[in-house]
PDB file of C-alpha atoms in Angstrom:
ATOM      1  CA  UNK S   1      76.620 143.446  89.211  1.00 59.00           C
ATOM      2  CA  UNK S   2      74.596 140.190  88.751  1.00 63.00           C
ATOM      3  CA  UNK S   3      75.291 139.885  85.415  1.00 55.00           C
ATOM      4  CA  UNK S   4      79.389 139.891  86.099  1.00 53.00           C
ATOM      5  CA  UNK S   5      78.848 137.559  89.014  1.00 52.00           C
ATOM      6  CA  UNK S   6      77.479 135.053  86.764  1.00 54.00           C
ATOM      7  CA  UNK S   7      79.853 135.476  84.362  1.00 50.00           C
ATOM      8  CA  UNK S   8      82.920 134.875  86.525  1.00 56.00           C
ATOM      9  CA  UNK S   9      80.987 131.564  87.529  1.00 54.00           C
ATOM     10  CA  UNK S  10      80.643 130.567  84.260  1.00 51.00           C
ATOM     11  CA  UNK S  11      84.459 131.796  83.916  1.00 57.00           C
ATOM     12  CA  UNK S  12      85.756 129.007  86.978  1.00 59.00           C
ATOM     13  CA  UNK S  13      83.765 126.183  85.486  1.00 58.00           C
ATOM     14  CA  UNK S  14      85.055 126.765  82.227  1.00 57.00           C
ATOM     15  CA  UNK S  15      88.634 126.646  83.845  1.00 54.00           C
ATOM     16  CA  UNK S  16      87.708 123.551  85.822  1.00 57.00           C
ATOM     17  CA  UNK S  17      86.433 121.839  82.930  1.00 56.00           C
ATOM     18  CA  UNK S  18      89.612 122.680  80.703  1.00 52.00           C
ATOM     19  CA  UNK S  19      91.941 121.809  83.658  1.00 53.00           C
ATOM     20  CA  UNK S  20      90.175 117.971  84.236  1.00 55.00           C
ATOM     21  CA  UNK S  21      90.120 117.877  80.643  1.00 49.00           C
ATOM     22  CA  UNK S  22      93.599 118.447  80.600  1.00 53.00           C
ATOM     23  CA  UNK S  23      94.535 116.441  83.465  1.00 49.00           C
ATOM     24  CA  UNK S  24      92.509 113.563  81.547  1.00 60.00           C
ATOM     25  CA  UNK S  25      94.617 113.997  78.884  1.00 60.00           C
ATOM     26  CA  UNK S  26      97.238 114.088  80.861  1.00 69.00           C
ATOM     27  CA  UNK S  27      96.541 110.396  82.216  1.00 73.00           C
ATOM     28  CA  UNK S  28      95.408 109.212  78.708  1.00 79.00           C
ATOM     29  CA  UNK S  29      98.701 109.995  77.018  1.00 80.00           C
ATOM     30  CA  UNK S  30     100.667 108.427  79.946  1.00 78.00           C
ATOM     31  CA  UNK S  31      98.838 105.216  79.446  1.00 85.00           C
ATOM     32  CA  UNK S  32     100.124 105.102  75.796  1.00 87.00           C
ATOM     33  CA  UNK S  33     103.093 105.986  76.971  1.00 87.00           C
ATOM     34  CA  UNK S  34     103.602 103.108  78.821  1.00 89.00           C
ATOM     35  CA  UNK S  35     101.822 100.598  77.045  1.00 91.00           C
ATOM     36  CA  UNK S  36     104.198 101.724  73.885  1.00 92.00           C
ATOM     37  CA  UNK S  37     107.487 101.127  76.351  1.00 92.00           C
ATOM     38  CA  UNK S  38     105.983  97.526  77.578  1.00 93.00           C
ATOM     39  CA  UNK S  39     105.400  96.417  73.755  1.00 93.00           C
ATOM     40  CA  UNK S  40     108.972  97.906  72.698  1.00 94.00           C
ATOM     41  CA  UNK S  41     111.125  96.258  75.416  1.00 93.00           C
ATOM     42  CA  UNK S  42     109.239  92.793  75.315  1.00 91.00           C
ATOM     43  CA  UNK S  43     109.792  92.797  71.500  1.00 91.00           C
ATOM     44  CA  UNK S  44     113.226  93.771  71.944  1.00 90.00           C
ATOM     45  CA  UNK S  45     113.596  91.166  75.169  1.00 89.00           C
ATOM     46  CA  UNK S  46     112.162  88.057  72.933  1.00 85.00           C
ATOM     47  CA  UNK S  47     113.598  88.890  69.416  1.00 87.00           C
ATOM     48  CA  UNK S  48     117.201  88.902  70.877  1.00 83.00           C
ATOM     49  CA  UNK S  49     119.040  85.864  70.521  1.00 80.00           C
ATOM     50  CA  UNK S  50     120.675  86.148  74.017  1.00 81.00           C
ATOM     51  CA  UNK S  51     118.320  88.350  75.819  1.00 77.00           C
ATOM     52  CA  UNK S  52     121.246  89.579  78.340  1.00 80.00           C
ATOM     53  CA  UNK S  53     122.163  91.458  75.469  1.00 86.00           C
ATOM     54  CA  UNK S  54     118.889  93.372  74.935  1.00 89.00           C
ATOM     55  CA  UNK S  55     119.676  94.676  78.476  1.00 91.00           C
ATOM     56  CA  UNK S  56     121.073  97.755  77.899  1.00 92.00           C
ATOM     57  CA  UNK S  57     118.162  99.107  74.975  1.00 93.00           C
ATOM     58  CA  UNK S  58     115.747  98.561  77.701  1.00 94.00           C
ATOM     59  CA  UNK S  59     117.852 101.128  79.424  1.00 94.00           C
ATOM     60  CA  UNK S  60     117.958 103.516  76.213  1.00 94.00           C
ATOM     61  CA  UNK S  61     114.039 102.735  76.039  1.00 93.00           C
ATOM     62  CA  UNK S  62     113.474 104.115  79.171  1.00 92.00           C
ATOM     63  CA  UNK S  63     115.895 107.117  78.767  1.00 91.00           C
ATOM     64  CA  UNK S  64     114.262 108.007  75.175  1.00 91.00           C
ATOM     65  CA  UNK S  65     110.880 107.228  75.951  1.00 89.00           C
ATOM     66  CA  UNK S  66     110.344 108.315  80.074  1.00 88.00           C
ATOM     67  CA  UNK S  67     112.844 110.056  80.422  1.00 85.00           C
ATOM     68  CA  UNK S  68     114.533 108.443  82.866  1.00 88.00           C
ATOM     69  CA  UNK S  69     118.156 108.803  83.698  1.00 86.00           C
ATOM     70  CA  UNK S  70     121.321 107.219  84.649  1.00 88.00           C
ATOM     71  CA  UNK S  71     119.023 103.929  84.528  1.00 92.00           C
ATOM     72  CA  UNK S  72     121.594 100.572  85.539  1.00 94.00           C
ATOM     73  CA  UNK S  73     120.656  96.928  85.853  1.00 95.00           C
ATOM     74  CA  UNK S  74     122.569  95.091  88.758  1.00 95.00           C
ATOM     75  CA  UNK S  75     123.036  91.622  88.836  1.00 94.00           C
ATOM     76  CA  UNK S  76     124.026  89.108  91.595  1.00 92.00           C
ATOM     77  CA  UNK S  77     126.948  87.085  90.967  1.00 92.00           C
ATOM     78  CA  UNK S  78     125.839  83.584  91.650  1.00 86.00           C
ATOM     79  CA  UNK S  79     129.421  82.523  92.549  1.00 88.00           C
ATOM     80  CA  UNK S  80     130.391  85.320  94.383  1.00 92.00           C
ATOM     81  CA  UNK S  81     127.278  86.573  95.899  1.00 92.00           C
ATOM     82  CA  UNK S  82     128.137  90.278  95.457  1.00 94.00           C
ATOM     83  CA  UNK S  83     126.200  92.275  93.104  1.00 95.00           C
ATOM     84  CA  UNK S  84     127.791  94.379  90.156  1.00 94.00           C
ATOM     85  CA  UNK S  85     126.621  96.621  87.874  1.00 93.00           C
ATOM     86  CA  UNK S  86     126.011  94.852  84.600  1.00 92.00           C
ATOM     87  CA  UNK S  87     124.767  97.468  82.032  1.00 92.00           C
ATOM     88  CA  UNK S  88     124.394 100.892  82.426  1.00 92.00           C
ATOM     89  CA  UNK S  89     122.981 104.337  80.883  1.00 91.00           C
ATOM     90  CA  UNK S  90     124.608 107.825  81.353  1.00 84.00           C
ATOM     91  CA  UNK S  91     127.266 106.287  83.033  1.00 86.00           C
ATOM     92  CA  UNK S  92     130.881 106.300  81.794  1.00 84.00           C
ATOM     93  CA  UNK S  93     132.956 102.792  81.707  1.00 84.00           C
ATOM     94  CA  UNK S  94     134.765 103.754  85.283  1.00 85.00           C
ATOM     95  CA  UNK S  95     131.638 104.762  86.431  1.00 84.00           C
ATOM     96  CA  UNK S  96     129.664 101.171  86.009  1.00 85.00           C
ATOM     97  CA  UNK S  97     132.689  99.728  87.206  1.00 84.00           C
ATOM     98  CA  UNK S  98     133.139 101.131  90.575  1.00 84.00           C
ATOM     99  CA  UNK S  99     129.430  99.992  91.183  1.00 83.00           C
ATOM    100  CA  UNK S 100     129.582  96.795  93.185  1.00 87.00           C
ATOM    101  CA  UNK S 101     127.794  96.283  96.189  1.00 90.00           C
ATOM    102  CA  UNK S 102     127.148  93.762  98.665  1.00 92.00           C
ATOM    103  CA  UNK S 103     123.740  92.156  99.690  1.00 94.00           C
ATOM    104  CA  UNK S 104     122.162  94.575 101.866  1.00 93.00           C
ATOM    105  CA  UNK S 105     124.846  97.364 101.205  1.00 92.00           C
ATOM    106  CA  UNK S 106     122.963 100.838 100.076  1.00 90.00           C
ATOM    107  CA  UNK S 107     119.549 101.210  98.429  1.00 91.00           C
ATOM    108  CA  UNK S 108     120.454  98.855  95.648  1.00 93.00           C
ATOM    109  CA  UNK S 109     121.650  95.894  98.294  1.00 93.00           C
ATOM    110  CA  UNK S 110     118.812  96.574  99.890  1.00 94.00           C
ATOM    111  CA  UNK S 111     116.207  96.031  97.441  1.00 96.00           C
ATOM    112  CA  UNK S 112     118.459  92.597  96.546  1.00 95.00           C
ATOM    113  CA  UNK S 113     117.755  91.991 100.358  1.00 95.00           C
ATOM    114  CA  UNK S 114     114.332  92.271 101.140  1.00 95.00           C
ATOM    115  CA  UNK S 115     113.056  91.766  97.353  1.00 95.00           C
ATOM    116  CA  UNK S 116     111.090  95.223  97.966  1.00 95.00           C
ATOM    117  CA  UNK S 117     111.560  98.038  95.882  1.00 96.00           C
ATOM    118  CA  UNK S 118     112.807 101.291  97.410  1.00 94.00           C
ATOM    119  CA  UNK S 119     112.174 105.098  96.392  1.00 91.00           C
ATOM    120  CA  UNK S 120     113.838 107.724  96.895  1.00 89.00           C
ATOM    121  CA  UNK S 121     112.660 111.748  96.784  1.00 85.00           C
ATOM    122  CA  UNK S 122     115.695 113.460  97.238  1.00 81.00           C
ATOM    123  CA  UNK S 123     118.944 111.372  97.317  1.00 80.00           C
ATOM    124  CA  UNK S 124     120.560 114.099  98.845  1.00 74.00           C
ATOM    125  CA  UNK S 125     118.386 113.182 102.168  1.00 78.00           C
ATOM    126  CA  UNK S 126     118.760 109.985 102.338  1.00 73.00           C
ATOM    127  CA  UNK S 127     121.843 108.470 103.919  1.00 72.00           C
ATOM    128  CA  UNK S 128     121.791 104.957 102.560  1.00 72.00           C
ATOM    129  CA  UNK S 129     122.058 106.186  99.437  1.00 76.00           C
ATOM    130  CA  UNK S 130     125.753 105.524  98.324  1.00 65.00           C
ATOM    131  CA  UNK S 131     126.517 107.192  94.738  1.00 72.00           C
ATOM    132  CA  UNK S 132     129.016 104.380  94.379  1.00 67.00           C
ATOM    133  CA  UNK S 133     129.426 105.397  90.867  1.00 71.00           C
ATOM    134  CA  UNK S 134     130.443 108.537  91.460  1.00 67.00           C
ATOM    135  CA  UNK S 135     127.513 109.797  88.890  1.00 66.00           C
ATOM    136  CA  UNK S 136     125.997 112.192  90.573  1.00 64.00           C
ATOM    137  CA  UNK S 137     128.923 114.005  92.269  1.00 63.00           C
ATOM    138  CA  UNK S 138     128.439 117.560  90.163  1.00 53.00           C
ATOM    139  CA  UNK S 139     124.455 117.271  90.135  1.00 52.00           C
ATOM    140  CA  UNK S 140     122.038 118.869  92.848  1.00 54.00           C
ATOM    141  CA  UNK S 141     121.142 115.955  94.662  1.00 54.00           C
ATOM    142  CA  UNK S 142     118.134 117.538  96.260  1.00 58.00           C
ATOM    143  CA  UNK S 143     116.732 118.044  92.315  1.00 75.00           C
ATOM    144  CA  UNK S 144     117.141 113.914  92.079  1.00 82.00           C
ATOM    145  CA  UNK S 145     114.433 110.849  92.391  1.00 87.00           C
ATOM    146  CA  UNK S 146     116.349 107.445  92.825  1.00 90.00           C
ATOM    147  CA  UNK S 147     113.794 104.854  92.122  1.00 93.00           C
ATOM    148  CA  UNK S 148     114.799 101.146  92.540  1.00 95.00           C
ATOM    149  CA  UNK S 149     113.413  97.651  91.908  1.00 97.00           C
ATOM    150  CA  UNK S 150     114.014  94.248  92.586  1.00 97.00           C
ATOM    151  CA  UNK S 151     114.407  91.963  89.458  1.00 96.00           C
ATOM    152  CA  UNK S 152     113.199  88.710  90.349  1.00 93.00           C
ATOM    153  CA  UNK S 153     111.110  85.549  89.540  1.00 87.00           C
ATOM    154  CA  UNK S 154     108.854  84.343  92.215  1.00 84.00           C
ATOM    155  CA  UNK S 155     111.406  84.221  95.594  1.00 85.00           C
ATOM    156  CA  UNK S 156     114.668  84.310  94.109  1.00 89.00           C
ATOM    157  CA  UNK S 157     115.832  88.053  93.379  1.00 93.00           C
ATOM    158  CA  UNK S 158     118.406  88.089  90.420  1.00 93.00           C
ATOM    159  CA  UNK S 159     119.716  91.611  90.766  1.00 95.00           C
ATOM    160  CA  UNK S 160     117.657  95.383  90.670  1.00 96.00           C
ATOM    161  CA  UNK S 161     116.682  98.147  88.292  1.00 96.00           C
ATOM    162  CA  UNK S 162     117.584 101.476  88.654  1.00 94.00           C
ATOM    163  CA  UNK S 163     116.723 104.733  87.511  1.00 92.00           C
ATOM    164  CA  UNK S 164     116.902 108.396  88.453  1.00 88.00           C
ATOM    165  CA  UNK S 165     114.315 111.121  87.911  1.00 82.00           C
ATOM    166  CA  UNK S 166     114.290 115.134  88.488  1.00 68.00           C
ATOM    167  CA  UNK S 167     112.132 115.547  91.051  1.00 59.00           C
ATOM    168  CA  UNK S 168     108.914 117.463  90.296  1.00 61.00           C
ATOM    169  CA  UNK S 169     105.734 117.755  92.066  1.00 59.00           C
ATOM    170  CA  UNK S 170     104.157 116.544  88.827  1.00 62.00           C
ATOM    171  CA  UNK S 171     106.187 113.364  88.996  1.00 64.00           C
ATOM    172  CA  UNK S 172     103.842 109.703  90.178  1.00 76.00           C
ATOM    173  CA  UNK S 173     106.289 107.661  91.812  1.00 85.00           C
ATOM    174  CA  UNK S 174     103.542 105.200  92.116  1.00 87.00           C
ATOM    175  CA  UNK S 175     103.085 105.367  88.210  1.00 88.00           C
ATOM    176  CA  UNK S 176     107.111 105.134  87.365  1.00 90.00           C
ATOM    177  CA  UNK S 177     107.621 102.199  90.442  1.00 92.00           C
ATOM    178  CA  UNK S 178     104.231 100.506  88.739  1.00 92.00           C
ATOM    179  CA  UNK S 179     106.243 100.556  84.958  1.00 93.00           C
ATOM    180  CA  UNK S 180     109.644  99.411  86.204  1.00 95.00           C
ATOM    181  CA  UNK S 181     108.215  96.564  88.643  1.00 95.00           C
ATOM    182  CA  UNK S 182     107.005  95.284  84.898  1.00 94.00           C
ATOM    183  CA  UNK S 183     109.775  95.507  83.393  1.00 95.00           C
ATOM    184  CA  UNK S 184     111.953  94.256  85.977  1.00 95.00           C
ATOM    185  CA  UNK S 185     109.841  91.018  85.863  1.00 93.00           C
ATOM    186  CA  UNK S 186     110.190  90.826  81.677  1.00 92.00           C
ATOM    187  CA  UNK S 187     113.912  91.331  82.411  1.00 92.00           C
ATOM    188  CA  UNK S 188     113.876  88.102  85.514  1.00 92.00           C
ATOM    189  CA  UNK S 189     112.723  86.344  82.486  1.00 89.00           C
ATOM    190  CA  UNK S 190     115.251  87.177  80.228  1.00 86.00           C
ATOM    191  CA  UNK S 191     118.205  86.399  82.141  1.00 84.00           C
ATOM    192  CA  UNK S 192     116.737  83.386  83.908  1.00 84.00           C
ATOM    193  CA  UNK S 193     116.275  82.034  79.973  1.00 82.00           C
ATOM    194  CA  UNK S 194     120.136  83.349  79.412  1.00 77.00           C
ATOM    195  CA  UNK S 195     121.086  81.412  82.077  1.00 77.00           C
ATOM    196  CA  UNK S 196     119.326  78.241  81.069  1.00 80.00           C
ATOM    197  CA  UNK S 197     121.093  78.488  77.435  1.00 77.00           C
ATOM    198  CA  UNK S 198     124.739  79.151  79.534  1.00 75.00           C
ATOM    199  CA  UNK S 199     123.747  75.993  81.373  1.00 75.00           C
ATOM    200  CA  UNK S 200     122.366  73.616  78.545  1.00 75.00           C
ATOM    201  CA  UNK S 201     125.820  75.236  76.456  1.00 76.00           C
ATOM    202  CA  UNK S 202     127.905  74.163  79.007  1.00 74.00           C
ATOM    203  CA  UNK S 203     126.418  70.536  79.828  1.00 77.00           C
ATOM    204  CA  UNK S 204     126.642  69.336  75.799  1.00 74.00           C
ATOM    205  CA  UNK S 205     130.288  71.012  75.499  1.00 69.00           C
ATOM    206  CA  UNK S 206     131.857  67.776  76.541  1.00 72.00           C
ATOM    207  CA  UNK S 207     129.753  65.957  75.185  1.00 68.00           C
ATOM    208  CA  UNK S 208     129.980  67.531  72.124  1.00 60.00           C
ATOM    209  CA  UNK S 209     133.914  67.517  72.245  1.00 59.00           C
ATOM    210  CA  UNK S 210     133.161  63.443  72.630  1.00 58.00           C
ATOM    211  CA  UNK S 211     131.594  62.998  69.575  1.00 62.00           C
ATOM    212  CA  UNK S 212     134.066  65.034  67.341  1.00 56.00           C
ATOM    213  CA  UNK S 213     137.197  63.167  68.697  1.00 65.00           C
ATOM    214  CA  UNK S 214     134.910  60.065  68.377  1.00 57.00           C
ATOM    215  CA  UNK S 215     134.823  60.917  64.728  1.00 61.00           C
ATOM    216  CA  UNK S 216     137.986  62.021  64.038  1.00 59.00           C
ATOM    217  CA  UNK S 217     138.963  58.806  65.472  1.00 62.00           C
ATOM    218  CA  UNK S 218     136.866  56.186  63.931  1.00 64.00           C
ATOM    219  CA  UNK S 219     136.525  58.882  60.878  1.00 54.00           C
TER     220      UNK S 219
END
């Protein structure tokens, strides 16, 4: 009887050892994980001539590599001050175009708002929660994480980053809100820099259209 009450001892802390081994493991290969989709989309982000148009592989990045889904960067319209949906993954072409929003409309107007990021368990709960897009329509909402982030630079918000996940108890939101707040930031960079290069593009045009009538003039 002793000897079989020692054994199942030794038989939980060799379970408890494997499991925080695994659950080590666990953490460890997350880690890579991530630090493989920070070096990937900030080598995709400064190797693109016009970052804006690196957008949407960040977006396959995080699809391939998290598993994230239906992932969408909105942007604020400077001119118009309502926010659209400016590239999109898992979404059709009629999808990302029925996704405008105002400031302070939904979870994504929201997030524009108050510069916070938002997240959301079960989309099927939560009433501000929109589904402009018409996305998730034939899903089980209750099975869906709606994580969202502002993309900005200091106090000026430029638009948000989306992304769904299937809920699981296994899920860190803290982890997955931790990755896209980083991202979000490399991507405030990005389209702050492809907005300086519309700018400077559009202040030497006329100058630029000077000089060649200048030469064809005088040429």
């Amino acid at each position: 009887m002793i000897v079989l009450l020692i054994l199942l001892i030794l038989s939980n802390k060799n379970l408890e050892t494997e499991k925080m081994e695994s659950v080590e493991h666990s953490a460890l290969a997350r880690k890579v994980q991530e630090l493989t989709v920070l070096y990937e989309i900030s080598q995709l982000l400064v190797s693109t001539p016009d970052p804006k148009e690196a957008l949407n592989p960040v977006l396959n990045i995080l699809h391939s590599k998290m598993g994230m889904q239906r992932g969408t960067i909105t942007l604020l319209d400077p001119e118009t001050q309502e926010l659209n949906i400016e590239v999109a993954h898992g979404l059709t072409g009629q999808e990302r175009q029925r996704g405008h929003y105002q400031i302070g409309e939904g979870i994504t107007g929201k997030v524009v708002e108050t510069g916070e990021p938002v997240i959301v368990p079960h989309v099927g709960k939560e009433p501000l929660f929109l589904n402009r897009t018409g996305a998730r329509k034939d899903i089980g909402k209750d099975n869906i994480s709606f994580i969202c982030v502002p993309i900005r630079i200091g106090s000026f918000t430029y638009g948000a980053l989306s992304a769904d996940r299937l809920f699981s108890e296994e899920i860190s939101f803290e982890e997955d809100l931790r990755l896209l707040t980083i991202i979000a930031s490399n991507v405030a960079q990005a389209i702050r820099i492809s907005r300086m290069m519309a700018e400077e593009k559009n202040r030497l045009r006329p100058i630029l259209f000077g000089t060649a009538i200048a030469v064809a003039l005088h040429g």
